[in-house]
CSV table of C-alpha atoms in Angstrom, one decimal:
chain,number,residue,atom,x,y,z
A,1,MET,CA,61.3,14.3,131.0
A,2,THR,CA,58.1,14.4,129.1
A,3,GLN,CA,56.7,11.0,128.0
A,4,ASP,CA,55.5,10.7,124.4
A,5,ARG,CA,51.8,10.1,124.3
A,6,PRO,CA,51.0,6.8,122.5
A,7,MET,CA,49.4,7.0,119.1
A,8,PRO,CA,45.8,6.0,118.8
A,9,GLU,CA,45.0,2.5,117.7
A,10,PRO,CA,43.5,2.0,114.2
A,11,ASP,CA,39.8,1.6,114.0
A,12,GLU,CA,39.2,-2.1,114.3
A,13,THR,CA,35.8,-1.8,112.7
A,14,PRO,CA,36.3,-1.6,108.9
A,15,ASP,CA,34.0,0.2,106.5
A,16,HIS,CA,32.8,-3.2,105.1
A,17,PRO,CA,32.5,-6.4,107.1
A,18,GLU,CA,35.3,-8.9,106.4
A,19,PRO,CA,35.3,-12.7,106.8
A,20,GLU,CA,38.2,-12.5,109.2
A,21,GLU,CA,39.5,-9.8,111.5
A,22,ALA,CA,43.2,-8.8,111.4
A,23,ALA,CA,45.1,-9.4,114.7
A,24,PRO,CA,45.8,-6.2,116.6
A,25,PRO,CA,49.3,-4.9,116.4
A,26,ALA,CA,51.7,-5.7,119.4
A,27,GLU,CA,52.1,-3.0,122.0
A,28,PRO,CA,55.6,-1.5,121.6
A,29,THR,CA,58.0,-1.9,124.6
A,30,PRO,CA,59.1,1.2,126.5
A,31,ALA,CA,62.6,0.8,125.3
A,32,SER,CA,61.5,1.2,121.8
A,33,ARG,CA,59.8,4.4,122.5
A,34,GLN,CA,61.9,7.4,121.7
A,35,PRO,CA,61.2,11.1,122.1
A,36,ASP,CA,62.2,11.6,118.5
A,37,ALA,CA,59.1,11.7,116.2
A,38,ALA,CA,61.0,10.0,113.4
A,39,HIS,CA,61.1,6.8,115.5
A,40,ALA,CA,57.4,6.8,116.2
A,41,ARG,CA,55.5,3.6,115.6
A,42,PRO,CA,54.1,3.3,112.0
A,43,GLN,CA,50.4,3.1,111.5
A,44,VAL,CA,48.9,-0.1,110.3
A,45,ALA,CA,46.8,0.1,107.1
A,46,PRO,CA,43.3,-1.4,107.2
A,47,PRO,CA,42.7,-4.8,105.6
A,48,PRO,CA,41.7,-4.8,101.9
A,49,SER,CA,38.0,-4.4,101.2
A,50,ALA,CA,35.7,-6.8,99.3
A,51,ILE,CA,35.7,-4.5,96.3
A,52,THR,CA,39.5,-4.5,96.1
A,53,ARG,CA,39.5,-8.3,96.2
A,54,PHE,CA,36.8,-8.5,93.5
A,55,VAL,CA,38.8,-6.2,91.2
A,56,ALA,CA,41.9,-8.3,91.7
A,57,VAL,CA,40.1,-11.5,90.9
A,58,GLY,CA,38.5,-9.9,87.7
A,59,LEU,CA,41.9,-8.9,86.5
A,60,ILE,CA,43.3,-12.4,86.9
A,61,VAL,CA,40.3,-13.9,85.0
A,62,ALA,CA,40.6,-11.3,82.2
A,63,ALA,CA,44.3,-12.2,81.8
A,64,ALA,CA,43.5,-15.9,81.6
A,65,VAL,CA,40.9,-15.3,79.0
A,66,GLY,CA,43.3,-13.2,76.9
A,67,VAL,CA,45.9,-15.9,77.0
A,68,GLY,CA,43.3,-18.5,76.0
A,69,ILE,CA,42.2,-16.4,73.0
A,70,TRP,CA,45.8,-15.8,71.9
A,71,ALA,CA,46.5,-19.5,72.2
A,72,SER,CA,43.4,-20.4,70.1
A,73,SER,CA,44.3,-17.9,67.3
A,74,SER,CA,47.8,-19.5,67.2
A,75,GLY,CA,46.6,-23.0,66.4
A,76,GLY,CA,45.3,-24.3,69.8
A,77,ALA,CA,48.4,-23.7,72.0
A,78,PRO,CA,50.6,-20.7,72.9
A,79,ARG,CA,53.6,-20.5,70.7
A,80,ALA,CA,56.9,-19.2,71.9
A,81,ASP,CA,58.3,-16.2,70.0
A,82,ALA,CA,61.0,-17.2,67.6
A,83,THR,CA,63.4,-14.9,69.4
A,84,GLN,CA,62.8,-16.9,72.6
A,85,GLN,CA,63.2,-20.4,71.1
A,86,GLY,CA,66.4,-22.2,71.6
A,87,PRO,CA,68.9,-22.9,68.8
A,88,GLY,CA,67.6,-25.4,66.2
A,89,HIS,CA,64.0,-25.2,67.3
A,90,ALA,CA,62.3,-24.5,64.0
A,91,THR,CA,58.7,-23.2,63.8
A,92,PRO,CA,56.4,-25.2,61.4
A,93,VAL,CA,54.8,-22.9,58.8
A,94,ASP,CA,52.6,-23.3,55.7
A,95,VAL,CA,54.1,-22.0,52.5
A,96,VAL,CA,52.8,-21.4,49.0
A,97,VAL,CA,55.3,-22.1,46.2
A,98,ILE,CA,55.2,-19.3,43.6
A,99,ARG,CA,54.4,-20.5,40.0
A,100,HIS,CA,53.4,-18.7,36.8
A,101,GLU,CA,49.8,-19.0,36.0
A,102,ASP,CA,47.1,-17.6,33.7
A,103,VAL,CA,44.3,-16.0,35.6
A,104,PRO,CA,41.1,-14.2,34.6
A,105,TYR,CA,41.3,-10.4,34.4
A,106,GLU,CA,37.9,-8.9,35.2
A,107,PRO,CA,38.1,-5.1,35.7
A,108,ARG,CA,35.2,-3.4,37.3
A,109,PHE,CA,33.7,-0.1,36.5
A,110,LEU,CA,31.0,2.2,37.8
A,111,GLY,CA,28.3,2.5,35.2
A,112,ARG,CA,24.8,3.8,34.7
A,113,THR,CA,21.8,2.2,33.0
A,114,ASP,CA,19.8,3.8,30.3
A,115,SER,CA,16.8,3.0,28.2
A,116,SER,CA,17.6,1.4,24.9
A,117,HIS,CA,14.9,3.4,23.2
A,118,SER,CA,13.3,6.5,24.6
A,119,VAL,CA,10.4,8.4,23.0
A,120,GLU,CA,8.9,11.7,23.9
A,121,VAL,CA,5.2,11.7,23.1
A,122,ARG,CA,4.2,15.0,21.5
A,123,SER,CA,1.2,16.1,19.4
A,124,ARG,CA,1.8,17.1,15.7
A,125,VAL,CA,-1.4,19.2,15.6
A,126,SER,CA,-2.9,21.8,17.9
A,127,GLY,CA,-6.2,21.3,19.7
A,128,TYR,CA,-7.9,20.3,22.9
A,129,LEU,CA,-7.3,16.9,24.5
A,130,THR,CA,-10.5,15.0,24.7
A,131,GLU,CA,-9.3,11.5,25.8
A,132,ARG,CA,-6.4,9.7,27.5
A,133,SER,CA,-6.4,6.0,26.7
A,134,PHE,CA,-3.6,4.4,28.8
A,135,GLU,CA,-2.7,3.7,32.4
A,136,GLU,CA,0.3,5.5,33.7
A,137,GLY,CA,3.3,3.2,34.2
A,138,ALA,CA,1.9,0.4,32.1
A,139,VAL,CA,3.4,-1.3,29.1
A,140,VAL,CA,2.1,0.0,25.8
A,141,GLN,CA,2.3,-1.6,22.4
A,142,PRO,CA,3.1,-0.1,19.0
A,143,GLY,CA,0.0,1.5,17.5
A,144,GLN,CA,-1.8,1.7,20.8
A,145,THR,CA,-3.9,4.9,21.2
A,146,LEU,CA,-2.6,7.1,23.9
A,147,PHE,CA,-4.3,10.5,23.5
A,148,GLN,CA,-7.1,11.9,21.4
A,149,ILE,CA,-7.3,15.5,20.3
A,150,ASP,CA,-10.7,17.0,19.2
A,151,ALA,CA,-10.9,15.8,15.6
A,152,ARG,CA,-13.9,17.9,14.4
A,153,PRO,CA,-11.9,20.8,12.9
A,154,PHE,CA,-9.8,18.4,11.0
A,155,GLU,CA,-12.8,16.5,9.7
A,156,ASN,CA,-14.3,19.7,8.4
A,157,GLU,CA,-11.1,20.5,6.6
A,158,LEU,CA,-11.1,17.1,5.0
A,159,ARG,CA,-14.7,17.5,3.8
A,160,GLN,CA,-13.9,20.9,2.4
A,161,ALA,CA,-10.9,19.5,0.5
A,162,GLN,CA,-13.1,16.7,-0.9
A,163,ALA,CA,-15.6,19.3,-2.1
A,164,GLN,CA,-13.0,21.3,-3.8
A,165,LEU,CA,-11.7,18.2,-5.5
A,166,ALA,CA,-15.2,17.5,-6.9
A,167,ALA,CA,-15.4,21.1,-8.3
A,168,ALA,CA,-11.9,20.7,-9.9
A,169,GLU,CA,-12.9,17.5,-11.5
A,170,ALA,CA,-16.0,19.1,-13.0
A,171,ASN,CA,-14.0,22.0,-14.3
A,172,ARG,CA,-11.5,19.6,-15.9
A,173,GLU,CA,-14.3,17.6,-17.5
A,174,ARG,CA,-15.8,20.8,-19.0
A,175,ALA,CA,-12.4,21.9,-20.3
A,176,THR,CA,-11.9,18.5,-21.9
A,177,GLN,CA,-15.2,18.6,-23.6
A,178,GLN,CA,-14.5,22.1,-25.0
A,179,LEU,CA,-11.1,21.1,-26.2
A,180,GLN,CA,-12.6,18.2,-28.1
A,181,ARG,CA,-15.3,20.5,-29.6
A,182,TYR,CA,-12.7,23.0,-30.8
A,183,GLU,CA,-10.5,20.3,-32.2
A,184,VAL,CA,-13.5,19.3,-34.5
A,185,LEU,CA,-14.2,22.9,-35.4
A,186,SER,CA,-10.6,23.6,-36.1
A,187,SER,CA,-10.4,20.6,-38.5
A,188,LYS,CA,-13.4,22.1,-40.4
A,189,GLN,CA,-11.8,25.6,-40.4
A,190,ALA,CA,-14.7,26.8,-38.2
A,191,ALA,CA,-12.5,27.9,-35.3
A,192,THR,CA,-9.2,29.7,-35.3
A,193,GLN,CA,-5.9,28.1,-34.1
A,194,GLY,CA,-5.8,30.6,-31.2
A,195,GLU,CA,-9.1,29.4,-29.8
A,196,LEU,CA,-8.0,25.8,-30.0
A,197,GLU,CA,-4.8,26.5,-28.1
A,198,GLU,CA,-6.7,28.4,-25.5
A,199,TRP,CA,-8.8,25.4,-24.7
A,200,GLN,CA,-5.8,23.2,-24.6
A,201,LYS,CA,-4.3,25.4,-22.0
A,202,GLN,CA,-7.6,25.4,-20.0
A,203,GLU,CA,-7.7,21.6,-20.0
A,204,ARG,CA,-4.2,21.4,-18.6
A,205,VAL,CA,-5.0,24.0,-15.9
A,206,ALA,CA,-8.1,22.0,-14.9
A,207,ALA,CA,-6.2,18.8,-14.7
A,208,ALA,CA,-3.5,20.4,-12.4
A,209,GLU,CA,-6.3,21.8,-10.2
A,210,VAL,CA,-7.6,18.3,-9.7
A,211,GLU,CA,-4.1,17.0,-8.6
A,212,LEU,CA,-3.8,19.9,-6.2
A,213,GLN,CA,-7.1,19.2,-4.6
A,214,LYS,CA,-6.1,15.5,-4.2
A,215,VAL,CA,-3.0,16.6,-2.3
A,216,ARG,CA,-5.0,18.9,-0.1
A,217,ILE,CA,-7.3,15.9,0.7
A,218,ASP,CA,-4.2,13.9,1.7
A,219,ALA,CA,-3.0,16.7,3.9
A,220,ALA,CA,-6.4,17.1,5.6
A,221,GLN,CA,-6.5,13.3,6.2
A,222,LEU,CA,-3.0,13.4,7.7
A,223,GLN,CA,-4.0,16.2,10.1
A,224,LEU,CA,-7.1,14.1,11.1
A,225,ASP,CA,-4.9,11.1,11.7
A,226,TYR,CA,-2.5,13.1,13.8
A,227,ALA,CA,-5.4,14.0,16.1
A,228,THR,CA,-5.2,10.4,17.3
A,229,ILE,CA,-1.8,10.0,19.1
A,230,GLU,CA,-0.5,6.4,19.1
A,231,SER,CA,2.5,4.7,20.7
A,232,PRO,CA,5.4,4.3,18.2
A,233,ILE,CA,7.2,1.6,20.2
A,234,GLN,CA,6.7,-1.0,22.9
A,235,GLY,CA,7.8,0.2,26.3
A,236,VAL,CA,6.7,1.5,29.7
A,237,ILE,CA,4.9,4.8,29.5
A,238,GLY,CA,5.4,7.3,32.3
A,239,GLU,CA,3.1,9.9,33.8
A,240,ALA,CA,0.7,11.9,31.7
A,241,LEU,CA,2.0,15.5,31.7
A,242,LEU,CA,-1.2,17.1,30.4
A,243,ASP,CA,-4.7,16.4,31.5
A,244,VAL,CA,-7.9,16.0,29.4
A,245,GLY,CA,-9.3,19.4,28.4
A,246,THR,CA,-6.0,21.1,28.1
A,247,HIS,CA,-5.2,22.9,24.9
A,248,VAL,CA,-2.2,21.4,23.1
A,249,SER,CA,0.0,23.8,21.2
A,250,GLY,CA,1.4,21.4,18.7
A,251,PRO,CA,4.8,19.7,19.1
A,252,THR,CA,6.0,22.2,21.8
A,253,ALA,CA,3.9,20.4,24.4
A,254,LEU,CA,5.3,17.2,25.9
A,255,LEU,CA,2.5,14.7,26.7
A,256,ALA,CA,4.4,11.7,28.1
A,257,LYS,CA,7.6,9.6,27.7
A,258,ILE,CA,8.0,6.0,26.7
A,259,GLU,CA,11.1,4.0,27.8
A,260,ARG,CA,12.0,0.6,26.3
A,261,LEU,CA,13.4,-1.5,29.2
A,262,ASP,CA,14.3,-4.7,27.4
A,263,PRO,CA,17.0,-4.7,26.4
A,264,LEU,CA,18.7,-1.9,28.5
A,265,TYR,CA,21.8,0.1,27.8
A,266,VAL,CA,24.6,0.4,30.4
A,267,ARG,CA,27.3,3.0,29.9
A,268,TYR,CA,30.6,3.4,31.7
A,269,ALA,CA,33.8,5.3,31.1
A,270,LEU,CA,37.3,4.0,30.2
A,271,THR,CA,40.1,6.3,31.0
A,272,GLU,CA,43.0,7.0,28.7
A,273,SER,CA,45.5,5.3,31.1
A,274,GLU,CA,43.5,2.2,31.1
A,275,LEU,CA,43.3,2.1,27.3
A,276,LEU,CA,47.0,2.5,27.1
A,277,ARG,CA,47.7,-0.2,29.7
A,278,LEU,CA,45.5,-2.7,27.9
A,279,GLN,CA,47.3,-1.9,24.6
A,280,ARG,CA,50.7,-2.3,26.3
A,281,GLN,CA,49.8,-5.6,28.0
A,282,ARG,CA,48.5,-7.0,24.7
A,283,GLU,CA,51.6,-6.0,22.8
A,284,ALA,CA,53.8,-7.5,25.5
A,285,ASN,CA,51.7,-10.8,25.4
A,286,GLU,CA,50.8,-10.2,29.0
A,287,LEU,CA,47.0,-10.1,28.3
A,288,ALA,CA,44.8,-12.3,26.2
A,289,MET,CA,42.0,-10.0,25.1
A,290,PRO,CA,39.4,-10.8,22.4
A,291,GLY,CA,37.5,-8.2,20.5
A,292,PHE,CA,35.2,-5.9,22.4
A,293,GLU,CA,32.2,-7.5,20.8
A,294,GLN,CA,33.2,-10.9,22.3
A,295,LEU,CA,33.5,-9.6,25.9
A,296,GLU,CA,30.7,-10.2,28.4
A,297,LEU,CA,29.4,-7.7,30.9
A,298,GLU,CA,28.1,-8.6,34.3
A,299,VAL,CA,26.0,-6.1,36.2
A,300,THR,CA,26.0,-5.9,40.0
A,301,LEU,CA,23.4,-3.8,41.7
A,302,ALA,CA,24.0,-1.3,44.5
A,303,ASP,CA,22.9,-3.8,47.1
A,304,GLY,CA,25.3,-6.5,45.9
A,305,ARG,CA,22.9,-8.6,43.9
A,306,THR,CA,24.1,-9.8,40.5
A,307,HIS,CA,21.8,-9.3,37.5
A,308,PRO,CA,21.0,-12.8,36.1
A,309,PHE,CA,21.6,-11.9,32.5
A,310,ARG,CA,25.0,-10.9,31.0
A,311,GLY,CA,25.3,-8.4,28.2
A,312,LYS,CA,27.6,-7.5,25.3
A,313,ILE,CA,29.5,-4.4,24.3
A,314,ASP,CA,27.9,-2.9,21.2
A,315,PHE,CA,29.6,0.5,21.0
A,316,VAL,CA,32.9,2.1,21.9
A,317,GLU,CA,33.2,5.9,21.4
A,318,PRO,CA,35.9,6.5,18.8
A,319,GLU,CA,37.4,9.6,20.5
A,320,LEU,CA,38.3,10.7,24.0
A,321,GLN,CA,36.4,13.4,25.8
A,322,GLN,CA,38.9,16.2,26.2
A,323,ALA,CA,37.4,17.5,29.4
A,324,VAL,CA,37.8,14.3,31.4
A,325,GLY,CA,40.1,12.1,29.3
A,326,THR,CA,37.7,9.2,29.0
A,327,THR,CA,36.0,7.3,26.3
A,328,LEU,CA,32.4,6.0,26.5
A,329,VAL,CA,31.7,2.3,26.4
A,330,ARG,CA,28.1,1.1,25.9
A,331,GLY,CA,26.7,-2.4,26.5
A,332,VAL,CA,23.4,-4.0,25.9
A,333,ILE,CA,21.9,-6.0,28.8
A,334,PRO,CA,18.8,-8.3,28.5
A,335,ASN,CA,16.2,-7.2,31.0
A,336,PRO,CA,13.1,-9.4,30.4
A,337,GLU,CA,11.8,-9.1,34.0
A,338,ARG,CA,12.4,-5.3,34.0
A,339,ASP,CA,14.5,-5.6,37.2
A,340,LEU,CA,16.8,-2.9,36.0
A,341,ARG,CA,15.5,0.7,35.5
A,342,PRO,CA,17.0,3.6,33.6
A,343,GLY,CA,19.2,5.8,35.7
A,344,GLN,CA,20.5,3.2,38.1
A,345,PHE,CA,24.1,3.2,39.2
A,346,VAL,CA,25.6,-0.3,38.8
A,347,HIS,CA,29.0,-2.0,38.8
A,348,VAL,CA,30.0,-3.4,35.5
A,349,THR,CA,32.4,-6.3,35.4
A,350,VAL,CA,34.1,-7.1,32.1
A,351,LYS,CA,34.6,-10.8,31.6
A,352,GLY,CA,36.6,-12.6,28.9
A,353,MET,CA,40.2,-11.4,29.4
A,354,ARG,CA,43.1,-13.3,30.9
A,355,LEU,CA,46.4,-12.2,32.4
A,356,LEU,CA,49.2,-14.5,31.2
A,357,ARG,CA,52.1,-15.8,33.3
A,358,VAL,CA,51.4,-13.8,36.4
A,359,VAL,CA,52.4,-14.4,40.0
A,360,ARG,CA,49.8,-14.5,42.8
A,361,VAL,CA,49.9,-14.8,46.6
A,362,PRO,CA,47.1,-15.2,49.1
A,363,GLN,CA,45.8,-12.2,50.8
A,364,ALA,CA,46.9,-13.3,54.2
A,365,ALA,CA,50.5,-13.5,53.2
A,366,VAL,CA,50.8,-9.8,52.3
A,367,LEU,CA,52.0,-7.5,55.1
A,368,HIS,CA,51.4,-3.7,54.7
A,369,SER,CA,53.4,-1.0,56.3
A,370,PRO,CA,54.2,2.7,55.7
A,371,THR,CA,57.1,1.7,53.5
A,372,GLY,CA,55.0,-0.6,51.3
A,373,ALA,CA,53.9,-4.2,51.0
A,374,SER,CA,56.0,-7.2,51.8
A,375,VAL,CA,55.9,-10.9,52.4
A,376,TYR,CA,57.8,-13.5,54.4
A,377,VAL,CA,59.7,-16.1,52.3
A,378,VAL,CA,61.7,-19.1,53.3
A,379,SER,CA,65.4,-18.6,52.6
A,380,PRO,CA,67.7,-21.4,51.3
A,381,GLU,CA,68.8,-21.9,55.0
A,382,ASN,CA,65.1,-22.4,56.0
A,383,THR,CA,64.9,-19.1,57.9
A,384,VAL,CA,62.5,-16.3,57.6
A,385,ALA,CA,63.4,-13.5,55.1
A,386,VAL,CA,61.5,-10.3,54.3
A,387,ARG,CA,60.8,-9.7,50.6
A,388,PRO,CA,59.3,-6.3,49.5
A,389,VAL,CA,56.8,-6.7,46.7
A,390,THR,CA,54.9,-4.5,44.2
A,391,LEU,CA,51.1,-5.2,44.3
A,392,GLY,CA,49.1,-5.5,41.1
A,393,ASP,CA,45.4,-6.2,40.6
A,394,TRP,CA,43.3,-7.7,43.4
A,395,GLN,CA,41.7,-11.0,42.5
A,396,GLY,CA,38.2,-11.7,43.9
A,397,GLU,CA,39.1,-15.1,45.2
A,398,GLY,CA,41.4,-13.6,47.8
A,399,GLN,CA,44.7,-13.3,46.0
A,400,TRP,CA,47.0,-10.4,45.0
A,401,VAL,CA,48.7,-10.3,41.7
A,402,ILE,CA,52.4,-9.5,42.4
A,403,GLN,CA,54.0,-7.3,39.7
A,404,ASP,CA,57.5,-7.4,41.1
A,405,GLY,CA,59.5,-8.9,44.0
A,406,LEU,CA,58.8,-12.7,43.6
A,407,GLU,CA,60.0,-15.3,41.2
A,408,PRO,CA,58.8,-18.8,40.5
A,409,GLY,CA,60.0,-21.3,43.1
A,410,ASP,CA,59.9,-18.8,46.0
A,411,GLN,CA,58.2,-20.1,49.2
A,412,VAL,CA,55.9,-17.5,50.7
A,413,ILE,CA,54.8,-18.1,54.3
A,414,VAL,CA,51.0,-17.8,54.7
A,415,ASN,CA,50.5,-18.4,58.5
A,416,ARG,CA,51.9,-17.6,61.9
A,417,LEU,CA,53.1,-14.2,60.7
A,418,LEU,CA,52.7,-12.6,64.1
A,419,THR,CA,55.0,-15.0,65.8
A,420,LEU,CA,57.8,-14.9,63.2
A,421,ARG,CA,60.8,-12.6,63.0
A,422,PRO,CA,63.4,-12.3,60.2
A,423,GLY,CA,66.1,-14.9,60.6
A,424,ALA,CA,64.0,-17.3,62.7
A,425,PRO,CA,64.3,-21.0,61.7
A,426,VAL,CA,61.2,-22.5,60.2
A,427,THR,CA,60.0,-25.9,58.9
A,428,PRO,CA,58.0,-25.2,55.7
A,429,THR,CA,55.0,-27.3,54.5
A,430,GLU,CA,53.6,-26.6,51.1
A,431,VAL,CA,49.9,-26.0,50.8
A,432,SER,CA,47.7,-24.8,47.9
A,433,PRO,CA,46.6,-21.2,47.7
A,434,GLN,CA,43.0,-22.3,48.2
A,435,GLU,CA,43.9,-24.2,51.4
A,436,ALA,CA,45.9,-21.1,52.6
A,437,GLN,CA,42.9,-18.8,52.0
A,438,ALA,CA,40.5,-21.2,53.6
A,439,GLU,CA,42.7,-21.4,56.7
A,440,THR,CA,43.0,-17.7,57.2
A,441,ALA,CA,39.4,-17.1,56.4
A,442,ALA,CA,38.2,-19.4,59.2
A,443,PRO,CA,37.2,-17.5,62.4
A,444,SER,CA,39.7,-17.8,65.2
A,445,GLY,CA,39.2,-15.4,68.1
A,446,GLY,CA,38.3,-12.4,66.0
A,447,GLY,CA,41.2,-12.4,63.6
A,448,SER,CA,43.1,-14.5,61.1
A,449,SER,CA,46.2,-16.4,62.1
A,450,SER,CA,48.3,-14.0,60.0
A,451,GLY,CA,46.9,-10.9,61.7
A,452,VAL,CA,45.5,-9.7,58.4
A,453,GLY,CA,41.8,-9.1,58.4
A,454,ASN,CA,39.5,-9.9,55.5
A,455,GLY,CA,38.0,-6.6,54.7
A,456,GLY,CA,35.9,-5.4,51.8
A,457,SER,CA,36.9,-3.4,48.8
A,458,ALA,CA,35.0,-0.5,47.4
A,459,PHE,CA,33.1,-3.0,45.2
A,460,GLY,CA,32.6,-5.8,47.7
A,461,ALA,CA,35.5,-7.8,46.2
A,462,GLY,CA,37.1,-8.5,49.6
A,463,ALA,CA,40.2,-6.3,49.4
A,464,PRO,CA,42.6,-6.8,52.4
A,465,LYS,CA,43.2,-4.9,55.5
A,466,ASP,CA,46.6,-4.8,57.0
A,467,ASP,CA,47.3,-3.1,60.3
A,468,GLY,CA,48.6,-6.4,61.5
A,469,SER,CA,46.0,-6.9,64.2
A,470,GLY,CA,43.4,-9.1,62.5
A,471,GLY,CA,40.7,-6.8,61.2
A,472,GLY,CA,42.5,-3.5,61.0
A,473,GLY,CA,42.3,-1.0,58.2
A,474,SER,CA,44.6,-0.8,55.2
A,475,SER,CA,45.4,2.0,52.9
A,476,GLY,CA,45.7,-0.6,50.2
A,477,GLY,CA,42.3,-2.1,50.9
A,478,ALA,CA,40.6,0.0,48.3
A,479,ARG,CA,42.8,-1.2,45.6
A,480,GLY,CA,40.5,-3.1,43.2
A,481,ASN,CA,40.2,-4.1,39.6
A,482,GLY,CA,39.5,-1.0,37.7
A,483,GLY,CA,37.5,0.6,40.4
A,484,HIS,CA,36.3,4.0,39.2
């Protein structure tokens, strides 16, 4: 009988030194040894290394930190899920009681600034530029000399016209004297009637020639004046487009541009659907809207700063542009410091309108899903109920206007949304919308207690995000007041 050869002992020297050595395995008895390989003694695994122990400790620490963060975001202590609570154990929640209220309606539009008065500086006469009398980019005043065209040809024309006037006056004087002489001769029957009439005609022709030469003098003087090019308005002048010594071919040559920056125009487009909606809301007494001339315009720059001066609407285009279906609205904005420049893209907020008898809820109370928006409300039995809602306009102070789904008196839950389930018992405590918004806006472990992050809209109005994880994205986050 062939005796099985004993298996080799495991290496007692580990790859990495350990604080304690494992005891060697006991030597098997002869009776336990069998010729069948299936009953061979199992091998003993080496003891865990230091890296394995370090990874295990790290996982335990990370789990403890995660539990602590979750407990902090839930109000300081871990809450049991409503499905795990015993019967009659109600979860305390904050609620906002729905009421009708009148709120400001401030739609926002994308607009562009423009000069309130723009002038192209051109010469009315042809000639060579001999002087430029302004600094590019400076403010010029009405009547200030900008360019000078060589005036000598126009001075010569003026002197020539003056000389021709003197000759015409002398000719008229001679004709007047001859007429007087023939009138005397005609009275004495010493001259014929035909001769008298001839000198009467000569005198009228000489007088007309005098008037003609006076007009020519005025024209020559005007041409001479046009050789000096002056600013017609106050404004900022741009770059000189032609240099001294260049020949100017009359009005076809653009010399410079002057832009009036105070006040400044701002233009934005109002779509046909928005016009119809405003009319419908006014007719239904849902919107308090004064005349366009009484509305104020607030301008926000691209970097988020607000222009310190508000403007007024001064013009609304009477017809829609057929190509795009919009109408042009123009406002006048004071700009004494010239902070705004023509051509800037800005956001225009229209102030002065109010929505009447609307329903609002805090941002944190709205849950978003692929099926739409919803909120948690407290049922008459003090349990959680899901209520689908239709969202309206986003209010800048962190509130949604609800078009449909809620009625006055409903209690909307605004916190602990992640720990609640439909049908769970709750104990409601009423808070104000401002308190609810302040609570959810406070930092708590990287997310709000409701799991709804406070994101930013396309215009910086703080539109919500709603993936239910405290800072996630929302397809409804870009929903703003008239964002175009």
